Short mmCIF file of C-alpha atoms in Angstrom, two decimals:
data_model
loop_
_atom_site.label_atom_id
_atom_site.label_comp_id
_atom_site.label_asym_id
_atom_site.label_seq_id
_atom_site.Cartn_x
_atom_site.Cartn_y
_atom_site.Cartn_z
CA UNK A 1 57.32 126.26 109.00
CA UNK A 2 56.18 127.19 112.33
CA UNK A 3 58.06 124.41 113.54
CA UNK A 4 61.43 125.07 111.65
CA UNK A 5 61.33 128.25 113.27
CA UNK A 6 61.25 127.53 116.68
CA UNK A 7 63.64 124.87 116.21
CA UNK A 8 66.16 127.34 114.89
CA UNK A 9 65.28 129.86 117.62
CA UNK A 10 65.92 127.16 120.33
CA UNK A 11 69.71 126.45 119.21
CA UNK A 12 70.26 130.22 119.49
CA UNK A 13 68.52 130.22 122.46
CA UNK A 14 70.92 127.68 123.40
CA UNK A 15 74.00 129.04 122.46
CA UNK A 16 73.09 132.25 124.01
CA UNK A 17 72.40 130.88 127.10
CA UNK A 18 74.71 127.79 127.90
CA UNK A 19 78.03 129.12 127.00
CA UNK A 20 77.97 132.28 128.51
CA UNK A 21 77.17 130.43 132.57
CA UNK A 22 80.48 131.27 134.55
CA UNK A 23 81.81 127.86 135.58
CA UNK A 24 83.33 127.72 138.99
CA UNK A 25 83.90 124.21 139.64
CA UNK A 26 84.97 123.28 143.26
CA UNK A 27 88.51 122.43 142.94
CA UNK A 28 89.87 121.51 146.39
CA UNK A 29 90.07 117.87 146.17
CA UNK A 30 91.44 118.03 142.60
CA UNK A 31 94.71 116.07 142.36
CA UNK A 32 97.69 118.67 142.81
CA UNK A 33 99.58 117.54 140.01
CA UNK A 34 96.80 117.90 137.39
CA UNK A 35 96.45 122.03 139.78
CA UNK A 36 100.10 122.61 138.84
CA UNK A 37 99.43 121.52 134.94
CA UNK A 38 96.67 123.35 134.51
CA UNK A 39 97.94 126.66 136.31
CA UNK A 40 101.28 126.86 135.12
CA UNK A 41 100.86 129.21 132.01
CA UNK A 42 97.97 130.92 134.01
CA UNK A 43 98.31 134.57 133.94
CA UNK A 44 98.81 135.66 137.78
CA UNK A 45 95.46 138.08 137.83
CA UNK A 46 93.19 135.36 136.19
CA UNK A 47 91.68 132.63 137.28
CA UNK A 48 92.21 129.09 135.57
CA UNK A 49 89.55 126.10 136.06
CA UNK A 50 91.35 122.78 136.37
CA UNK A 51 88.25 121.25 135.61
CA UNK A 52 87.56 123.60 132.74
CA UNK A 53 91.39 123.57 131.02
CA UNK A 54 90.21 125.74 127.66
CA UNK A 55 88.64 128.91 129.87
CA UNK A 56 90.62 131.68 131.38
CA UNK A 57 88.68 134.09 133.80
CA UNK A 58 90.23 137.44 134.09
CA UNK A 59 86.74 139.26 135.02
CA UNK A 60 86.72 141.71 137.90
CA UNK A 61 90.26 142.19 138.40
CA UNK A 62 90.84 145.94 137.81
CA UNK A 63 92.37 145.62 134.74
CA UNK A 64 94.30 147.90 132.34
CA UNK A 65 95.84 145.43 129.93
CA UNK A 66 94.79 142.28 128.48
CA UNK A 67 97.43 139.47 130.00
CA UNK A 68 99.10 137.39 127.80
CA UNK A 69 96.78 134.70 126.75
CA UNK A 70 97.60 130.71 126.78
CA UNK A 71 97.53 128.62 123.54
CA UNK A 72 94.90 125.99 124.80
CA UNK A 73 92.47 128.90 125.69
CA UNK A 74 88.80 128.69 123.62
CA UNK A 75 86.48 131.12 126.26
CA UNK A 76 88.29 134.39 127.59
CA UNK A 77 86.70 136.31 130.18
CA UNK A 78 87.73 139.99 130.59
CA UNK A 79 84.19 141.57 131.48
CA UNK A 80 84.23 144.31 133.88
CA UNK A 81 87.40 145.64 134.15
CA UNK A 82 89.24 149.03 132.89
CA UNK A 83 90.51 147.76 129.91
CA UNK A 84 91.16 150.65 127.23
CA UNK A 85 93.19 148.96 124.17
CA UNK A 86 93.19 145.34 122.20
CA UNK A 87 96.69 144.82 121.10
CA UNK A 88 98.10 141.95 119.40
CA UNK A 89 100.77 140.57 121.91
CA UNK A 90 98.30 138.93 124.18
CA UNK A 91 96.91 137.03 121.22
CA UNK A 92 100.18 135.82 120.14
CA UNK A 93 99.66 132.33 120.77
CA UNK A 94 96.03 132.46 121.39
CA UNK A 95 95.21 130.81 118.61
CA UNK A 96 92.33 128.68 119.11
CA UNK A 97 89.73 131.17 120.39
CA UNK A 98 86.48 130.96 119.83
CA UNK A 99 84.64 133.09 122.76
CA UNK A 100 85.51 136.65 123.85
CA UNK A 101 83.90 138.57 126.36
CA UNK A 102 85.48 141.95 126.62
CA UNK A 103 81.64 143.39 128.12
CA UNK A 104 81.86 146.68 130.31
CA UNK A 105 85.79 148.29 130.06
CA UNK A 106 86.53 151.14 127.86
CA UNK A 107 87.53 150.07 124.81
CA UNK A 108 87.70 153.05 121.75
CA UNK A 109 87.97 152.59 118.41
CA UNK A 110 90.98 153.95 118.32
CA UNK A 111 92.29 151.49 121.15
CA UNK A 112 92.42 148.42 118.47
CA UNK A 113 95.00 147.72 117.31
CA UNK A 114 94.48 147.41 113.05
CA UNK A 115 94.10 143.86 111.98
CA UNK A 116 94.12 142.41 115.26
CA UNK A 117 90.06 141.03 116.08
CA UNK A 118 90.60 139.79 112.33
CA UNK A 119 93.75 137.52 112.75
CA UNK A 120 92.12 135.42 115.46
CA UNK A 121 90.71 133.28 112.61
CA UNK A 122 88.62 130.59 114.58
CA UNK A 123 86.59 132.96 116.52
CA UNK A 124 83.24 132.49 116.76
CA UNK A 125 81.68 134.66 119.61
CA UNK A 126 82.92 138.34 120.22
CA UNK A 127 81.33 140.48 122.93
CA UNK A 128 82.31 144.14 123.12
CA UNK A 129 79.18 145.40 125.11
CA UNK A 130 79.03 148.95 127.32
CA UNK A 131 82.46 150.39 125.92
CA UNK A 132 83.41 153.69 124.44
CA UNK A 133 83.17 152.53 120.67
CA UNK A 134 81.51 155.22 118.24
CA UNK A 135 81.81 152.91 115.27
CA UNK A 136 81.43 149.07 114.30
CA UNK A 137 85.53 147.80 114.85
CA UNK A 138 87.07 146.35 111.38
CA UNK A 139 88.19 144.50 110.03
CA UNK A 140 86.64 141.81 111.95
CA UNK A 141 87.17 137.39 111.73
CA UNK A 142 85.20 136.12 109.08
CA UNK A 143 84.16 132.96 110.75
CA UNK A 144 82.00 135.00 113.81
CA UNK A 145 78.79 134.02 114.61
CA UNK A 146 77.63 136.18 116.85
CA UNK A 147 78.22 139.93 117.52
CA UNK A 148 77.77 141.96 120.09
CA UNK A 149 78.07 145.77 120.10
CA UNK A 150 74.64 146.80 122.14
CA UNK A 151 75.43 150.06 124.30
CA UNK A 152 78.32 151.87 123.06
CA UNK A 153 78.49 154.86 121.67
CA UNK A 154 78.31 153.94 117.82
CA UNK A 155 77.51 156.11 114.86
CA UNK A 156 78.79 154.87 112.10
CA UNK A 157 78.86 151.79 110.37
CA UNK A 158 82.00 151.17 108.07
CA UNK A 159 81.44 150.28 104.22
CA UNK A 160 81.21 146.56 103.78
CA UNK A 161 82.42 145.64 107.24
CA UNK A 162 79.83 142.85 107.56
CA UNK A 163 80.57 141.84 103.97
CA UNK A 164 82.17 138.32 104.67
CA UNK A 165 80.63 137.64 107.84
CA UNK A 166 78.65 134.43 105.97
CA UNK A 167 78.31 132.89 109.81
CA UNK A 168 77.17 135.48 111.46
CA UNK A 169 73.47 134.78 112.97
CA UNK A 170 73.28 137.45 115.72
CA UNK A 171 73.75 141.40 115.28
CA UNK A 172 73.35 143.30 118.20
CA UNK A 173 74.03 147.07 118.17
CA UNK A 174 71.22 147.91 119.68
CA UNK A 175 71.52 151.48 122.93
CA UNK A 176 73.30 152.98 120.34
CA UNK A 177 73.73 156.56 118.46
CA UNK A 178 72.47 155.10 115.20
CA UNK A 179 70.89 157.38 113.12
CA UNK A 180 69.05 156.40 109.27
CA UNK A 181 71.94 157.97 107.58
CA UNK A 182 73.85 155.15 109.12
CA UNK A 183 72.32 152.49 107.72
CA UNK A 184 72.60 152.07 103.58
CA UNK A 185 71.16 149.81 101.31
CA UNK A 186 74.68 147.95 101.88
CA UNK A 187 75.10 148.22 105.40
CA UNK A 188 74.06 144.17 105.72
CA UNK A 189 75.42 143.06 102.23
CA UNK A 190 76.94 139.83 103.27
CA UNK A 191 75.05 138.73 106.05
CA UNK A 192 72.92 135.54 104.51
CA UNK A 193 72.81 133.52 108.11
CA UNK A 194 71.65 136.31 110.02
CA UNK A 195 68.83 135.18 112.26
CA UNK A 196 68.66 138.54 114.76
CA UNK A 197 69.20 141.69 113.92
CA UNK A 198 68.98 143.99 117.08
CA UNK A 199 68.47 147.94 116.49
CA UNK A 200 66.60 148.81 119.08
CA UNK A 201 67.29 152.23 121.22
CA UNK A 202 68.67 154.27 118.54
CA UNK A 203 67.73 157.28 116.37
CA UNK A 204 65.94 155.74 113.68
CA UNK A 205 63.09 157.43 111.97
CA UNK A 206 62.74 155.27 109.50
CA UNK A 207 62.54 151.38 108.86
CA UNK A 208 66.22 150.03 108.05
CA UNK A 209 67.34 149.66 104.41
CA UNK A 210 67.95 146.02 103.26
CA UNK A 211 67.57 143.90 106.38
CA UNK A 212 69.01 140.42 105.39
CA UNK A 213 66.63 137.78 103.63
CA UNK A 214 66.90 135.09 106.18
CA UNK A 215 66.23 137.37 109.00
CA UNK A 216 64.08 135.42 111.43
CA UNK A 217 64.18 138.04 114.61
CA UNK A 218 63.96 142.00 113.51
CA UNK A 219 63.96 143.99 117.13
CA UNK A 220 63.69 147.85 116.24
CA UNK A 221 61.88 149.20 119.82
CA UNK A 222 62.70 152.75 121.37
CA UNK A 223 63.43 154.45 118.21
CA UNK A 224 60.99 156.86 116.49
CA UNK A 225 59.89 155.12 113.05
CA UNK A 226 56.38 156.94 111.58
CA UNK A 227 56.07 154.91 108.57
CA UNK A 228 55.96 151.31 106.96
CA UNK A 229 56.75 150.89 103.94
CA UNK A 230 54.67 149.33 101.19
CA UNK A 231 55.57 145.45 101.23
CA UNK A 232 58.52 146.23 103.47
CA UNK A 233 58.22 142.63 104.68
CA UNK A 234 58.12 141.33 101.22
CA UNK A 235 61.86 141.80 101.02
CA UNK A 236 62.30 139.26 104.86
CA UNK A 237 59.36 137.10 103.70
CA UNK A 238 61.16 134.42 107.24
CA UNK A 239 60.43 137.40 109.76
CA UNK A 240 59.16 135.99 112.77
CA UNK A 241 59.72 138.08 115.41
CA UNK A 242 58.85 141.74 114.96
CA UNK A 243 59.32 144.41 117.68
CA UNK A 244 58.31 147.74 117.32
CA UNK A 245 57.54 148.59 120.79
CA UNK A 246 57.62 152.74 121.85
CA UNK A 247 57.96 154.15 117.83
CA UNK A 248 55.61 156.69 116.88
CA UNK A 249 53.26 154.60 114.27
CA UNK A 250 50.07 155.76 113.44
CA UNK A 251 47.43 154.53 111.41
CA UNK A 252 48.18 156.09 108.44
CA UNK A 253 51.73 155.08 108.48
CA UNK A 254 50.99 151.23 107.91
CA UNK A 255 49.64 150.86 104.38
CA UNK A 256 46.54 148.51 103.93
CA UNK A 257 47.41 144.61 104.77
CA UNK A 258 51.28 146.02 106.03
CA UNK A 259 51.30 143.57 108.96
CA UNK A 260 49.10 140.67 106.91
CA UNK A 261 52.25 138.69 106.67
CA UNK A 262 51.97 135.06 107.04
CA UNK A 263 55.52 134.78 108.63
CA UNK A 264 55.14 136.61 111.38
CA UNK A 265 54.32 135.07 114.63
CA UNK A 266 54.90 137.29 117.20
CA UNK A 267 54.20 141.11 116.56
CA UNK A 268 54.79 143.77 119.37
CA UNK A 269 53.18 147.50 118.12
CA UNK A 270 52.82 148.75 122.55
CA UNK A 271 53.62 152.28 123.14
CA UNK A 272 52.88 153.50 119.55
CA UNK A 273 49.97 155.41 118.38
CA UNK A 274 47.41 153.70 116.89
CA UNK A 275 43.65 154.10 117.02
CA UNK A 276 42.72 150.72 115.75
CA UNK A 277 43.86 147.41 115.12
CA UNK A 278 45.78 147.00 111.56
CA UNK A 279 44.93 144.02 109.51
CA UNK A 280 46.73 140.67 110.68
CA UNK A 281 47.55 137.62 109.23
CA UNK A 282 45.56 134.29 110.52
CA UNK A 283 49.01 132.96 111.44
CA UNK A 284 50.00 135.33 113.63
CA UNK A 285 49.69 134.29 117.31
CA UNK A 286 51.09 136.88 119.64
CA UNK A 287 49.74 140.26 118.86
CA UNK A 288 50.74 143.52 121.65
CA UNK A 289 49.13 146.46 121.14
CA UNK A 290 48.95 147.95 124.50
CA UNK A 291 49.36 151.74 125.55
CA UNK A 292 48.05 152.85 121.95
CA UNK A 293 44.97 155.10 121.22
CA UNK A 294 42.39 152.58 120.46
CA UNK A 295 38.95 153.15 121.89
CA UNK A 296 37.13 150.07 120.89
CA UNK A 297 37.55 146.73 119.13
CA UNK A 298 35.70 145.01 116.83
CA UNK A 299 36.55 141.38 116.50
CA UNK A 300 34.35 140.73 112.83
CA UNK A 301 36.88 143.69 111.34
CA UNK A 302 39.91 142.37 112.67
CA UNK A 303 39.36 138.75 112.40
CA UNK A 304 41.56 137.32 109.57
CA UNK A 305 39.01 135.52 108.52
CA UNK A 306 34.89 135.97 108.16
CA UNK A 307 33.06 134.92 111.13
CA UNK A 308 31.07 133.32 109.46
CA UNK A 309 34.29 130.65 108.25
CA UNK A 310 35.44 131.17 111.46
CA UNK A 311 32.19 129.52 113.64
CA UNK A 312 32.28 126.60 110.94
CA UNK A 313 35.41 125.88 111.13
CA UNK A 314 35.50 125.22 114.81
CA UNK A 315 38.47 123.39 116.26
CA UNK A 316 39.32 121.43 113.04
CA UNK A 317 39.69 123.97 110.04
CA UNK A 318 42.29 126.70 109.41
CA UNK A 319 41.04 128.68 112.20
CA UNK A 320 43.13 132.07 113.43
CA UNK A 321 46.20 131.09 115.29
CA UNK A 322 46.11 134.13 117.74
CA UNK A 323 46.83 132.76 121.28
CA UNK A 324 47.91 136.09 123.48
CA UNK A 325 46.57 139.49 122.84
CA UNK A 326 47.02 142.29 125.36
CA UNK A 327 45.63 145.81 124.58
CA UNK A 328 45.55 147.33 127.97
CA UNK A 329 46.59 150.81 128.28
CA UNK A 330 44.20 151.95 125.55
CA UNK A 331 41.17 153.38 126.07
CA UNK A 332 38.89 150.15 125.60
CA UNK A 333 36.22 149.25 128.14
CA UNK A 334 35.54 145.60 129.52
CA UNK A 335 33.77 143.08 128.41
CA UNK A 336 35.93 141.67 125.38
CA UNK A 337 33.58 141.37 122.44
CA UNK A 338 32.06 138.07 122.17
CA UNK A 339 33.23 138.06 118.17
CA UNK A 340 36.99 138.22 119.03
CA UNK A 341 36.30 134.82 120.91
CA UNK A 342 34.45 133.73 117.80
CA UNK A 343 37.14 134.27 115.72
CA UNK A 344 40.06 133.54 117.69
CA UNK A 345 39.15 130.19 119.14
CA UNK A 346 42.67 129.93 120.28
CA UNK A 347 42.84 132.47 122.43
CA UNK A 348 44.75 131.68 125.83
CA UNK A 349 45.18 135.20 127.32
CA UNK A 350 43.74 138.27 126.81
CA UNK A 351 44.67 141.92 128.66
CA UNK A 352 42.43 144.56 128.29
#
């Protein structure tokens, strides 16, 4: 499983990461024919690759408006500019799109234009970062796969706007004004791909209703959650990734064996307020707990496993996977006790 996992988490990795490099390609001994070809439907403020035919860089420029964009465009740039509306007459013949970056203007709600993100049917990658929205645009193209929303001004999430989204694996609205009334047990009806979900910095005081199945990164730091729910993580039994970074959890809001959950790999509980370690799964092998309230640790309570099973299994059996543990900032004194390397024979790092 473990395996499967990281494998998916690599391709988004991937995606995330290779598409969105700027290409500037050194044009100047380019052939000035193929120049001419390639810059002749080129809007006059953008910037058009020869090398690089299906991109159109319009970033930086100042701009109001949205230029009218060229049929063979896939990647549109507009990041960083003053842009305040999405219209349809630049997308007129834009039909082949598949990447928009429309990060940092100051795009409202009430600046797009109804219908228009919706009829650019093969797009697949929608940015709308640091802009002026207060709630999630609709209707949106059902083919996206990732979107991007984190630091706007949103409150509200519209009734079944994620509904046909089937392709969508990334949801980021996380910096946002997001409060738990925002979020109902519908909010993410639809989203069966989704493979990170991205809440954090928001109002929250409670954990999110109905977080998609297949769900393999859940990211909910910086809000102010109290409370687990009883076999919350029943309902995402793929969770992987868990972040829950500066919340206000104490010990009595995680019920017994809340965090024993064999999925999840890599658990982040720093800047909460816990005065012990909750019970963990033998899976798990990143655990943060830093900047809490815990005053000692005991490694033959926390260990997943007796230490007794643990020293006979050694190397070979189905010891605890824990590799990193850091629980600095708490009020735990030096040395680390000699159980927690008896039980987590693993261990490659610990902070303390």
């Amino acid at each position: 499983m473990t395996l499967k996992v990281y494998t998916s988490l690599l391709l988004l990795f991937l995606v995330n990461s290779v598409w969105t490099r700027t290409v500037r390609q050194v044009y100047d001994d380019l052939d000035p024919e193929h120049w001419v070809h390639y810059t002749s439907e080129c809007p006059r403020e953008c910037f058009c690759p020869p090398s690089f035919p299906n991109a159109l860089y319009c970033d930086n420029k100042g701009l109001k408006e949205i230029p009218a964009i060229p049929a063979r465009i896939w990647y549109l740039y507009l990041q960083n500019n003053l842009i305040e509306t999405i219209s349809e007459k630049p997308f007129v013949n834009a039909t082949h799109l598949r990447w928009i970056n429309l990060n940092k203007n100051k795009i409202t709600n009430s600046g797009i234009e109804n219908g228009v993100l919706s009829k650019l049917k093969r797009l697949l990658y929608l940015f709308l970062e640091d802009n002026e929205l207060e709630e999630v645009p609709a209707p949106l193209p059902v083919g996206l796969e990732q979107l991007r929303l984190a630091r706007n001004k949103i409150s509200r999430i519209p009734e079944r706007v994620f509904s046909n989204l089937e392709n969508l694996t990334m949801l980021d609205l996380h910096q946002n004004s997001l409060l738990d009334s925002a979020l109902q047990s519908d909010t993410f009806q639809g989203l069966n791909n989704l493979m990170q979900l991205n809440i954090a910095k928001n109002s929250l005081k409670k954990m999110p209703l109905s977080i998609p199945a297949n769900t393999l990164q859940l990211f909910l730091d910086n809000n102010s959650i109290e409370v687990i729910p009883e076999n919350y993580f029943s309902a995402i039994p793929k969770v992987t990734f868990l972040r829950l970074n500066y919340n206000k959890l104490s010990d009595d809001g995680i019920p017994p064996n809340g965090f024993n959950v064999s999925s999840i790999l890599d658990l982040q509980l720093s800047h909460n307020q816990l005065t012990k370690v909750p019970p963990i799964n033998a899976h798990l092998e990143h655990l943060h707990l830093d900047h809490n309230r815990i005053k000692s640790v005991n490694g033959t309570q926390i260990c997943p496993v007796s230490i007794a099973v643990a020293e006979d299994y050694g190397f070979h059996g189905n010891i605890p996977r824990l590799r990193y543990l850091r629980l600095d900032g708490n009020e735990i004194q030096p040395p680390i006790p000699l159980d927690i390397m008896i039980c987590f024979r693993l261990l490659q790092a610990v902070i303390i």
